[in-house]
Structure formats: C-alpha cells, structure tokens
PDB file of C-alpha atoms in Angstrom:
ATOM      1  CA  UNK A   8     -12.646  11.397  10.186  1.00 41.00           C
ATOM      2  CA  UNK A   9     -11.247  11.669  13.628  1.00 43.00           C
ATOM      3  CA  UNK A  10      -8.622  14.262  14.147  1.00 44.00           C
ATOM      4  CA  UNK A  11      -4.955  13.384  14.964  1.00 42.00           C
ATOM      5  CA  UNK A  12      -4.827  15.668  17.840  1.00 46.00           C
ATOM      6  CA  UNK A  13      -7.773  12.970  19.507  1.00 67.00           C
ATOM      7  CA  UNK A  14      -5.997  10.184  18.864  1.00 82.00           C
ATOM      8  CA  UNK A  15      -5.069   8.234  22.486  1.00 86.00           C
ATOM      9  CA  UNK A  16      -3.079   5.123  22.025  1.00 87.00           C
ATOM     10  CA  UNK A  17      -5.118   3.980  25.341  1.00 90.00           C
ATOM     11  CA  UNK A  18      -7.870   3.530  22.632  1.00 93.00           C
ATOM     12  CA  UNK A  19      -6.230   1.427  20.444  1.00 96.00           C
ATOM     13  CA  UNK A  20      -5.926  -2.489  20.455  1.00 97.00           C
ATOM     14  CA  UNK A  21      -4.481  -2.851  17.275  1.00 98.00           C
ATOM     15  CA  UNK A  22      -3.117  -0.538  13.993  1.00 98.00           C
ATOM     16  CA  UNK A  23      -3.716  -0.923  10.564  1.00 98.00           C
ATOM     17  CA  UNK A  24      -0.933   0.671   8.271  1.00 98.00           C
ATOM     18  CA  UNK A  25      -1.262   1.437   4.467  1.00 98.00           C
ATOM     19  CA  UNK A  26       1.433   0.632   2.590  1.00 98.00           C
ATOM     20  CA  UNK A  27       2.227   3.567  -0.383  1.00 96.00           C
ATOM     21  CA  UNK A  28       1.953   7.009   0.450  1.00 96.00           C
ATOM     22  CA  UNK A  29       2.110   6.364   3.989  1.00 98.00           C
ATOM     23  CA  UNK A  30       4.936   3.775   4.809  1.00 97.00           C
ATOM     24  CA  UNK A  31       6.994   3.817   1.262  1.00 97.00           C
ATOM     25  CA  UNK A  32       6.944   6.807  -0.576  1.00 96.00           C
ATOM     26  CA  UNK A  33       5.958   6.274  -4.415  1.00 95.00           C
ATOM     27  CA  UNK A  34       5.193   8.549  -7.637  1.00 94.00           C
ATOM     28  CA  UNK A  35       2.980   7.163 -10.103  1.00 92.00           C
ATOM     29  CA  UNK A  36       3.808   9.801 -12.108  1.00 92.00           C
ATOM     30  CA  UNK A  37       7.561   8.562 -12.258  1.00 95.00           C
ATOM     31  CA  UNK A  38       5.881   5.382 -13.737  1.00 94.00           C
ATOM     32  CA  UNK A  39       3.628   6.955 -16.212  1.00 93.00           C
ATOM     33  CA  UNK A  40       7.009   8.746 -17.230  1.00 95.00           C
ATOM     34  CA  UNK A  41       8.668   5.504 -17.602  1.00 96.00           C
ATOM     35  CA  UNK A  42       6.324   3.830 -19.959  1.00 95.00           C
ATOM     36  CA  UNK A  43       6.050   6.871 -22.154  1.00 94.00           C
ATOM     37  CA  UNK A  44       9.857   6.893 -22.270  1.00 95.00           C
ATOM     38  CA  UNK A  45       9.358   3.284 -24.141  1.00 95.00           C
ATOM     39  CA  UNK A  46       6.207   3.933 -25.936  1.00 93.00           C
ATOM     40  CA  UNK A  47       3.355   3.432 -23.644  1.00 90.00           C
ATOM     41  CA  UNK A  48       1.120   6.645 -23.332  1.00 84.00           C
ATOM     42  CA  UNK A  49      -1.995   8.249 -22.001  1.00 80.00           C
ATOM     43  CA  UNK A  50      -1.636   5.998 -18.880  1.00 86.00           C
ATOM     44  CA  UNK A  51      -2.924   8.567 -16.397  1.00 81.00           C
ATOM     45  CA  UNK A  52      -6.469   7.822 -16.056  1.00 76.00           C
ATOM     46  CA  UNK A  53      -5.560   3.933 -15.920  1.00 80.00           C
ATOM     47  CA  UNK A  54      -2.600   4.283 -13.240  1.00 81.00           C
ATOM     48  CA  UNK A  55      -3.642   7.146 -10.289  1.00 70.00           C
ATOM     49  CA  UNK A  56      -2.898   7.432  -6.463  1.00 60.00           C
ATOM     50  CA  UNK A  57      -3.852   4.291  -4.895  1.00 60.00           C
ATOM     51  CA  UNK A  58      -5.963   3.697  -7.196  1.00 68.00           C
ATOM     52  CA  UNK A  59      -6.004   1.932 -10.639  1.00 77.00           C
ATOM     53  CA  UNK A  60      -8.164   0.581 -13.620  1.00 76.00           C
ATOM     54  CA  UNK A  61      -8.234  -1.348 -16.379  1.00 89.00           C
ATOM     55  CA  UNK A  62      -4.963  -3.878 -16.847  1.00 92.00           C
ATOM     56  CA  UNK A  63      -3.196  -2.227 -13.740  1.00 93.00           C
ATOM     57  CA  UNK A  64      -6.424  -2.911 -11.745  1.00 93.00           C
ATOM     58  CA  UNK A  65      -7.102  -6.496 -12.713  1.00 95.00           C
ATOM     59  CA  UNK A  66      -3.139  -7.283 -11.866  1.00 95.00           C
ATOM     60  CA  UNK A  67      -3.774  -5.253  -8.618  1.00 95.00           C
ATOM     61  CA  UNK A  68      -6.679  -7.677  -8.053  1.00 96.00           C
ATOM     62  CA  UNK A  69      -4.689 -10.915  -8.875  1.00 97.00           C
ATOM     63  CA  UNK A  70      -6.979 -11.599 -11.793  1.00 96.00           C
ATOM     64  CA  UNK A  71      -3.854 -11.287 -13.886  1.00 96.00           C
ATOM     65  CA  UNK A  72      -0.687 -13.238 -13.501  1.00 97.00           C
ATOM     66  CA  UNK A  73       2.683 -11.358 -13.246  1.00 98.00           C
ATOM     67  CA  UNK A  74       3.499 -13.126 -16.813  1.00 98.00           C
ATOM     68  CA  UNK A  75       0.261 -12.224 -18.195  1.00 97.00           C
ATOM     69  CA  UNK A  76       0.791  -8.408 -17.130  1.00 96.00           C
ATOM     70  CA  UNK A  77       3.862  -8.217 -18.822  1.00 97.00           C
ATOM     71  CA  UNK A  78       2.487  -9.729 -22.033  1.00 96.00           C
ATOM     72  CA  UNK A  79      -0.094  -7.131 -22.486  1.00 95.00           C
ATOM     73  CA  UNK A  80       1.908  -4.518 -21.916  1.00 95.00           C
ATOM     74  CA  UNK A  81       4.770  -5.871 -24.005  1.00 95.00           C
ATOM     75  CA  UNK A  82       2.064  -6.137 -26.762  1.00 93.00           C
ATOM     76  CA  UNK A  83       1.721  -2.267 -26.845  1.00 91.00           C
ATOM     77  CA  UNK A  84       4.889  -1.771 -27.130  1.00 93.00           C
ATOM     78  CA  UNK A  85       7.947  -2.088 -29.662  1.00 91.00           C
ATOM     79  CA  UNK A  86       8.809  -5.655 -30.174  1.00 90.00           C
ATOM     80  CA  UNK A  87      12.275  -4.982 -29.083  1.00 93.00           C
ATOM     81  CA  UNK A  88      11.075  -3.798 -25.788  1.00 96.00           C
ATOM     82  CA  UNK A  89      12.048  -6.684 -22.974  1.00 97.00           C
ATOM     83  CA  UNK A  90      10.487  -7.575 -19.568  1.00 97.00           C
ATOM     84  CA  UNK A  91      12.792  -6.109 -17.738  1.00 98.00           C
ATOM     85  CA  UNK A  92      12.631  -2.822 -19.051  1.00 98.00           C
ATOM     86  CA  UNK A  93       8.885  -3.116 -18.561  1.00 97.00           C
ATOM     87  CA  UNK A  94       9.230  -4.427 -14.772  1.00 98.00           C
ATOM     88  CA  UNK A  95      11.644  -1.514 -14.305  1.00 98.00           C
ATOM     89  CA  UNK A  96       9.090   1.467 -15.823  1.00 97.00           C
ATOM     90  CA  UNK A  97       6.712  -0.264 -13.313  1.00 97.00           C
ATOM     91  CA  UNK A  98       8.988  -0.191 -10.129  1.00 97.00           C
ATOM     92  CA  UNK A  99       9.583   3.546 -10.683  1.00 97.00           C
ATOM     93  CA  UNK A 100       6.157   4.375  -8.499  1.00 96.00           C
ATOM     94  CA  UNK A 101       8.397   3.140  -5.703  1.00 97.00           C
ATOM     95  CA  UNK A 102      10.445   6.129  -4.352  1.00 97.00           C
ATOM     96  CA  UNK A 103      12.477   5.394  -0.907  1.00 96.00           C
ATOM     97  CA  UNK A 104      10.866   3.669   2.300  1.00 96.00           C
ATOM     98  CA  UNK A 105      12.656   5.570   5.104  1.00 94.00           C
ATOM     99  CA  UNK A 106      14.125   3.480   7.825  1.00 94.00           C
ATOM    100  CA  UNK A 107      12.264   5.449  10.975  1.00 95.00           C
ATOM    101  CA  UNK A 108       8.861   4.490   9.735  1.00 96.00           C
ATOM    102  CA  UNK A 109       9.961   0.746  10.201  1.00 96.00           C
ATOM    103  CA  UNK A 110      11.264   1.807  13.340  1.00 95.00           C
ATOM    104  CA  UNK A 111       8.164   3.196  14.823  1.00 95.00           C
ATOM    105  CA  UNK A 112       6.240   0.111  13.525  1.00 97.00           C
ATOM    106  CA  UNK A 113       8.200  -2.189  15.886  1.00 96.00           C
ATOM    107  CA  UNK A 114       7.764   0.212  18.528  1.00 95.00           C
ATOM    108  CA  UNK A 115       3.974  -0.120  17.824  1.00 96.00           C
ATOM    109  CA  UNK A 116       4.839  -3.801  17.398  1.00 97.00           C
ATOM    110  CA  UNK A 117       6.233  -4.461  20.951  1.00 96.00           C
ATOM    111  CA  UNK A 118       2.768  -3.141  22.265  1.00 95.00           C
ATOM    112  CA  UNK A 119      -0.072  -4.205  20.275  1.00 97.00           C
ATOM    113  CA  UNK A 120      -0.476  -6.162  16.828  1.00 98.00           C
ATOM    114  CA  UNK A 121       0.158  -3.875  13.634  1.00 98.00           C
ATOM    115  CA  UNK A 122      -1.266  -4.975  10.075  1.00 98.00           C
ATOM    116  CA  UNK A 123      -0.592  -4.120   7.081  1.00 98.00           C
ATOM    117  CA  UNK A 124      -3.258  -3.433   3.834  1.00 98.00           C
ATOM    118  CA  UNK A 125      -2.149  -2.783   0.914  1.00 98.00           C
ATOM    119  CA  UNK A 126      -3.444  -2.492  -3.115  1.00 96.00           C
ATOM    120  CA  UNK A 127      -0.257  -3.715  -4.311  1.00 96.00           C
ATOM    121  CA  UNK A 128       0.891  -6.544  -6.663  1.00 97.00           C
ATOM    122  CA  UNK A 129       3.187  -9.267  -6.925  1.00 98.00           C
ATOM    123  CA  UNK A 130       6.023  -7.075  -8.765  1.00 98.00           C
ATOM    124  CA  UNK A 131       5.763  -4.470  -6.195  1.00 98.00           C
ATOM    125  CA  UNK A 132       5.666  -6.538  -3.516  1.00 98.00           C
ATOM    126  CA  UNK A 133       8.809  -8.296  -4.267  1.00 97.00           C
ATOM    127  CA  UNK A 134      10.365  -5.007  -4.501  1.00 97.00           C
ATOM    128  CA  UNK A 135       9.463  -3.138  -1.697  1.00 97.00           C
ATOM    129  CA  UNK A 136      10.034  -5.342   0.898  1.00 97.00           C
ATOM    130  CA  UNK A 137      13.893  -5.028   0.426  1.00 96.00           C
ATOM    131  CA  UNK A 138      13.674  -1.642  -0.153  1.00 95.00           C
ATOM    132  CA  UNK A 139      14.861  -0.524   3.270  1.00 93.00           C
ATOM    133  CA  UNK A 140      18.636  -0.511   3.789  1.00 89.00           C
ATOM    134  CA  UNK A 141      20.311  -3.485   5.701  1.00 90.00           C
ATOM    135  CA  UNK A 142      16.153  -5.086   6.320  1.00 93.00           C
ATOM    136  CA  UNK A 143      15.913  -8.398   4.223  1.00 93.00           C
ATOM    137  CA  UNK A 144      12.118  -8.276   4.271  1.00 96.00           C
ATOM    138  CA  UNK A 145      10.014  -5.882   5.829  1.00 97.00           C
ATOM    139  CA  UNK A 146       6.915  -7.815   6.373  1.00 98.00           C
ATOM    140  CA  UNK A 147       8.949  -9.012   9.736  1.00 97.00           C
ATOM    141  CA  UNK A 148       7.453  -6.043  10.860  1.00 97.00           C
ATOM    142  CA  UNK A 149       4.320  -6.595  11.016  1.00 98.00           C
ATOM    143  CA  UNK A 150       1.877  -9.215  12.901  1.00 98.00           C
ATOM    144  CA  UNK A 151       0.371 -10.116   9.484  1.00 98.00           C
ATOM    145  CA  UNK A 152       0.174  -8.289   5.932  1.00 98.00           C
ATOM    146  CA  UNK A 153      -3.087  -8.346   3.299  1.00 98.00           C
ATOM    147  CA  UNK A 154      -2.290  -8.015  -0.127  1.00 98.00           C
ATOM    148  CA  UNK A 155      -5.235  -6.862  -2.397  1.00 98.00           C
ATOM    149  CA  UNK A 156      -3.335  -9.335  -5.362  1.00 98.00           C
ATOM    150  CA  UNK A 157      -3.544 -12.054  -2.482  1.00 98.00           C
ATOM    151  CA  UNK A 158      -7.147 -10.875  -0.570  1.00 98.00           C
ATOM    152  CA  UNK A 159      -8.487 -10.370  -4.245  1.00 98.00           C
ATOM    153  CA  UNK A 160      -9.832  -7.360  -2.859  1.00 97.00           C
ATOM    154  CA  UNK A 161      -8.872  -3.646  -3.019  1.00 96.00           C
ATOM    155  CA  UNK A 162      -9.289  -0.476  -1.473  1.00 97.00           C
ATOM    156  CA  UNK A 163     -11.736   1.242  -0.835  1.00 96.00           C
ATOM    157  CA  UNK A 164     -14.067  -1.980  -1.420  1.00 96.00           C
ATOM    158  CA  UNK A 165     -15.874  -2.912   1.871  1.00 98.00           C
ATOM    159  CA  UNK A 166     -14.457  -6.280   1.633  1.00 98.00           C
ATOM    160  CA  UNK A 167     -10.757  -5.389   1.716  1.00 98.00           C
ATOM    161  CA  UNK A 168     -11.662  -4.406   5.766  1.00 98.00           C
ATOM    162  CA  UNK A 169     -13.849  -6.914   5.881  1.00 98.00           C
ATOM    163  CA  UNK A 170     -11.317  -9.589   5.018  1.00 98.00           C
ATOM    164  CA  UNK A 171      -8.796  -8.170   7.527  1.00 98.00           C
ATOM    165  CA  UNK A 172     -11.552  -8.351  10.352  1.00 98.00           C
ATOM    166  CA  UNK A 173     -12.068 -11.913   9.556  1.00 98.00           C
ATOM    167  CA  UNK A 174      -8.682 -13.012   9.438  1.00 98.00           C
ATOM    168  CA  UNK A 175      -7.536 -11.325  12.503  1.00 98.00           C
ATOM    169  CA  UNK A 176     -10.016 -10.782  14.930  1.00 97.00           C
ATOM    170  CA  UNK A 177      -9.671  -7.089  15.653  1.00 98.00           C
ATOM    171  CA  UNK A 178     -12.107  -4.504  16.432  1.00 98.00           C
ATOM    172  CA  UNK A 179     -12.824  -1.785  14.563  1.00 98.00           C
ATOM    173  CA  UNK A 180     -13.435   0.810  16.849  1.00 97.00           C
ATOM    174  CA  UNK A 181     -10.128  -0.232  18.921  1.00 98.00           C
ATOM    175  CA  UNK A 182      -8.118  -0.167  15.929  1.00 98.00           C
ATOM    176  CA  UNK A 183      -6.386   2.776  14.105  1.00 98.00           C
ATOM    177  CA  UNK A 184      -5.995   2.782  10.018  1.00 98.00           C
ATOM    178  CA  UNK A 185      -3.505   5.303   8.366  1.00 98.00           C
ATOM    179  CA  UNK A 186      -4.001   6.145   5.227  1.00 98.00           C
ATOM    180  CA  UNK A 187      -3.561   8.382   2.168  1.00 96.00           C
ATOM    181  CA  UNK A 188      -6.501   8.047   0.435  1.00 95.00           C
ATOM    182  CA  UNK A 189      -9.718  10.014   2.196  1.00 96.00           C
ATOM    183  CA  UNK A 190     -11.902   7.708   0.004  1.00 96.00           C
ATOM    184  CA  UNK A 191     -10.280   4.804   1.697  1.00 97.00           C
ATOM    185  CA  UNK A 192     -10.787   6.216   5.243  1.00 98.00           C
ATOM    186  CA  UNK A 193     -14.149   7.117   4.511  1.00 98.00           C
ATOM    187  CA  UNK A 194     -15.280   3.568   3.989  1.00 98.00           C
ATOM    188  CA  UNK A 195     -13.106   2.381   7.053  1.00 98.00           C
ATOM    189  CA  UNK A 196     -15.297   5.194   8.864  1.00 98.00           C
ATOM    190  CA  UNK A 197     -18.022   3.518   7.803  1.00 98.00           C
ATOM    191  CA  UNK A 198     -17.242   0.257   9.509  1.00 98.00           C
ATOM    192  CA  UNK A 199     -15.719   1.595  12.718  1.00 98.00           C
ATOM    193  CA  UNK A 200     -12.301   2.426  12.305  1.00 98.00           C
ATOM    194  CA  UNK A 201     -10.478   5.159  13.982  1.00 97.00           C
ATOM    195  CA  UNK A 202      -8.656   6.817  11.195  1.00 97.00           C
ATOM    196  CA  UNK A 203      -6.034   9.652  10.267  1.00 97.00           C
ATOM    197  CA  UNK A 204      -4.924  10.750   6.754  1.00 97.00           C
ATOM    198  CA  UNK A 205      -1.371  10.747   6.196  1.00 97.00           C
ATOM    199  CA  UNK A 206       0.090  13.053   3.846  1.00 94.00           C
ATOM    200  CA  UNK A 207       3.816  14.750   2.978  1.00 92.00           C
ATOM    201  CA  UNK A 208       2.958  17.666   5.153  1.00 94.00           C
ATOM    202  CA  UNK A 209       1.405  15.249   8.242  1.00 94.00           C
ATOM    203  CA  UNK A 210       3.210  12.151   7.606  1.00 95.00           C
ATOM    204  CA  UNK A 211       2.603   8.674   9.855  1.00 95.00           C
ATOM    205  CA  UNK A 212       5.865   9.497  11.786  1.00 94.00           C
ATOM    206  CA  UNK A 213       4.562  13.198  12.920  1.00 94.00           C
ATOM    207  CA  UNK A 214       0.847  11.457  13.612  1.00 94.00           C
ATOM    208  CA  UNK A 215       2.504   8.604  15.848  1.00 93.00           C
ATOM    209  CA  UNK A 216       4.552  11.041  17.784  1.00 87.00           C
ATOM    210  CA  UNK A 217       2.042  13.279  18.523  1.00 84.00           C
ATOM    211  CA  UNK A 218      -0.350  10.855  20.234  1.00 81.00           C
ATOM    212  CA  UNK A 219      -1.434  10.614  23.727  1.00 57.00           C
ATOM    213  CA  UNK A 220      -0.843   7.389  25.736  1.00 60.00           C
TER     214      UNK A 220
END
C-alpha cells in the first residue's frame, strides 16, 4: 500500500472515497446491540466491519428487497416487534458524518472528479445521505456514487472496481481510493490504485491535508 506521506495530488486524476469508516462514522456493534435489545442475537459473525454475510450480505448485494429484509428479520423476532423498530436497530451502525469531510470533498470536487463506492443498502442509503446538518443529500457531492445494492457487487470483489472503471473512465494508477478496510485496498492494489487506509487515528481529513500538490 502506498504511504500517505507519498501521496502528490499532481498524481491524481480522480479520487475514489469509501463511504463508512471513512466519510460517515458507523458502529456495527451499536447495531448488533440493537437487535439483541429486541431479540435478535449472535449477529456478530453475520454483521462485521464492512463486511457482511448471510441475510445482511444478500440485502447488501440487492438480492433482497428492503421489504423482504425486514420480513426475515421480523420472522426471528417477537410477533409484536414492528418495522420500524427493526429499520431503527439497523440505522444504529450509522454514527455522525461530520460536516468538514463534505467540505474537503468539494474542495477535491472543484479540481478533479471524486466517486464514491460503497457496500451499503437501500435503508442506509436513504439515511445517510441526510445525515449531515443543513445538506439535503450528500451525493451532490460527488461526480457519481456506486452502490454495491445498485452495482450488485461488493467490496473487496474485483468487480466492484471493475464496475467503477467501466462506468467512469478513470485510471487506476491516476486515481486515489480511501479506505478502511486493508482487504479492500489490497485488491484495489491489485488493479492499480493508489491507496491509503483511513482509520480514527489517521482519518481522510488528516490524509487530505497532509498531501503534496
């Protein structure tokens, strides 16, 4: 992976952002503690960091309708249980999306095109992009935005890059992806990318600010 202190926007053509973990903070764990508060247990290995299997990962995919996730889930639970109680244990992943990260993207914005890849899903997305305070949607912010439950591909599968190369034109090795998840940039290594890991203690605002021009 290529370190942030060799980053050089004079490299770059384009960006590539991640969406959780590295734009909008979010806690899966807050969500596995939601659905054991109504019932719903042993969750952990089925809902991780960027990650998920099982029903999570077929909704994820868009191989499961919005309607159809609730069902199942409502089905493990006590019949009194309603969808909104089960839409709300599922929004807790989503923490806070901090204003100055939107802030840099339209920086980034005014210079060069800046994407957006996400594994996401049709609850979360409808959430999320009103999460940040006095922004109606933030997908304005971007040139264009890939959902996996759109793409029907996710992270770190080959063909969630190789989608976004199709469909926009860019070039790997002029274009930066920020990430989370090493097992995410490893495969966008793989393919070209220039790459950084974001993380609490290095987060995407630090990274951008410390980059050569």
């Amino acid at each position: 992976m290529q370190k942030t202190k060799e980053l050089s926007a004079s490299t770059i053509d384009a960006y590539l952002f991640d969406l959780g973990g590295v734009i909008v903070d979010i806690s899966p764990a807050a969500a596995i503690s939601a659905f054991s508060k109504l019932g719903l247990s042993n969750l952990e290995e089925q809902i991780t960091h960027g990650h998920h299997n099982g029903l999570f990962k077929q909704y994820e995919l868009g191989a499961v309708s919005t309607q159809d996730f609730i069902r199942q889930i409502k089905d493990l639970l006590p019949h009194t249980t309603t969808d909104e109680q089960i839409i709300d244990a599922w929004n807790q992943m989503l923490v806070e999306l901090p204003l100055e990260r939107l802030q840099i993207i339209e920086s980034l914005k005014e210079q060069v095109p800046v994407y957006l890849l996400s594994n996401t899903n049709e609850l979360h997305r409808s959430t999320f992009v009103r999460m940040a305070y006095g922004i109606e949607n933030i997908e304005a912010y971007f040139t264009k935005t890939f959902y996996s439950f759109e793409i029907k591909h996710s992270k770190p599968d080959k063909g969630a890059f190789e989608y976004v190369i199709a469909n926009t034109g860019i070039k790997p090795e002029r274009t930066l992806f920020l990430d989370d998840s090493q097992l995410n940039l490893d495969v966008a290594d793989e393919l070209g990318f220039q790459t950084v890991l974001v993380s609490k203690n290095d987060p995407m605002t630090d990274i951008l600010g410390k980059m050569s021009t």
